């Protein structure tokens, strides 16, 4: 089975809160501050996103093959710009970046 590995950076903002991980708009789990987590997924095309309250990450469209492992790093944005990110930038409050 294919796997997604997500590494969440340890940060001061959101430290005490878990972030939901969504695959095709269905929650597949939560990830805590500084945690690395592995999720088994079906092969094929998917959309990956992270959410906390009403704020989300950038959507990642991916195609994963059987037995493939795809890695991502999850982090928040600059806490000094949080007012912008919880209002106008709510769809980019979190950042998912692929790890090569």
CSV table of C-alpha atoms in Angstrom, one decimal, residues 19-54:
chain,number,residue,atom,x,y,z
A,19,UNK,CA,-3.6,19.8,12.9
A,20,UNK,CA,-6.0,17.6,10.8
A,21,UNK,CA,-4.8,15.9,7.7
A,22,UNK,CA,-7.3,15.5,4.9
A,23,UNK,CA,-7.1,13.4,1.8
A,24,UNK,CA,-9.8,14.2,-0.8
A,25,UNK,CA,-11.7,16.2,1.8
A,26,UNK,CA,-11.9,13.2,4.2
A,27,UNK,CA,-10.0,13.4,7.5
A,28,UNK,CA,-7.4,10.7,7.7
A,29,UNK,CA,-5.8,11.7,11.0
A,30,UNK,CA,-4.2,14.4,13.2
A,31,UNK,CA,-0.6,15.4,13.7
A,32,UNK,CA,0.8,17.0,16.9
A,33,UNK,CA,3.5,19.7,17.2
A,34,UNK,CA,6.9,18.3,16.2
A,35,UNK,CA,5.4,14.9,15.2
A,36,UNK,CA,6.1,12.8,12.2
A,37,UNK,CA,3.3,10.5,11.0
A,38,UNK,CA,2.7,8.0,8.3
A,39,UNK,CA,-0.6,7.4,6.6
A,40,UNK,CA,-1.5,4.5,4.3
A,41,UNK,CA,-3.4,5.6,1.3
A,42,UNK,CA,-4.9,4.0,-1.8
A,43,UNK,CA,-2.8,4.4,-5.0
A,44,UNK,CA,-4.1,6.9,-7.6
A,45,UNK,CA,-4.8,10.6,-7.7
A,46,UNK,CA,-5.6,12.5,-4.5
A,47,UNK,CA,-5.7,16.0,-3.0
A,48,UNK,CA,-3.9,16.5,0.3
A,49,UNK,CA,-4.6,19.4,2.6
A,50,UNK,CA,-4.1,20.3,6.3
A,51,UNK,CA,-6.6,22.1,8.4
A,52,UNK,CA,-6.8,23.8,11.8
A,53,UNK,CA,-10.1,25.5,12.8
A,54,UNK,CA,-11.2,27.5,9.7
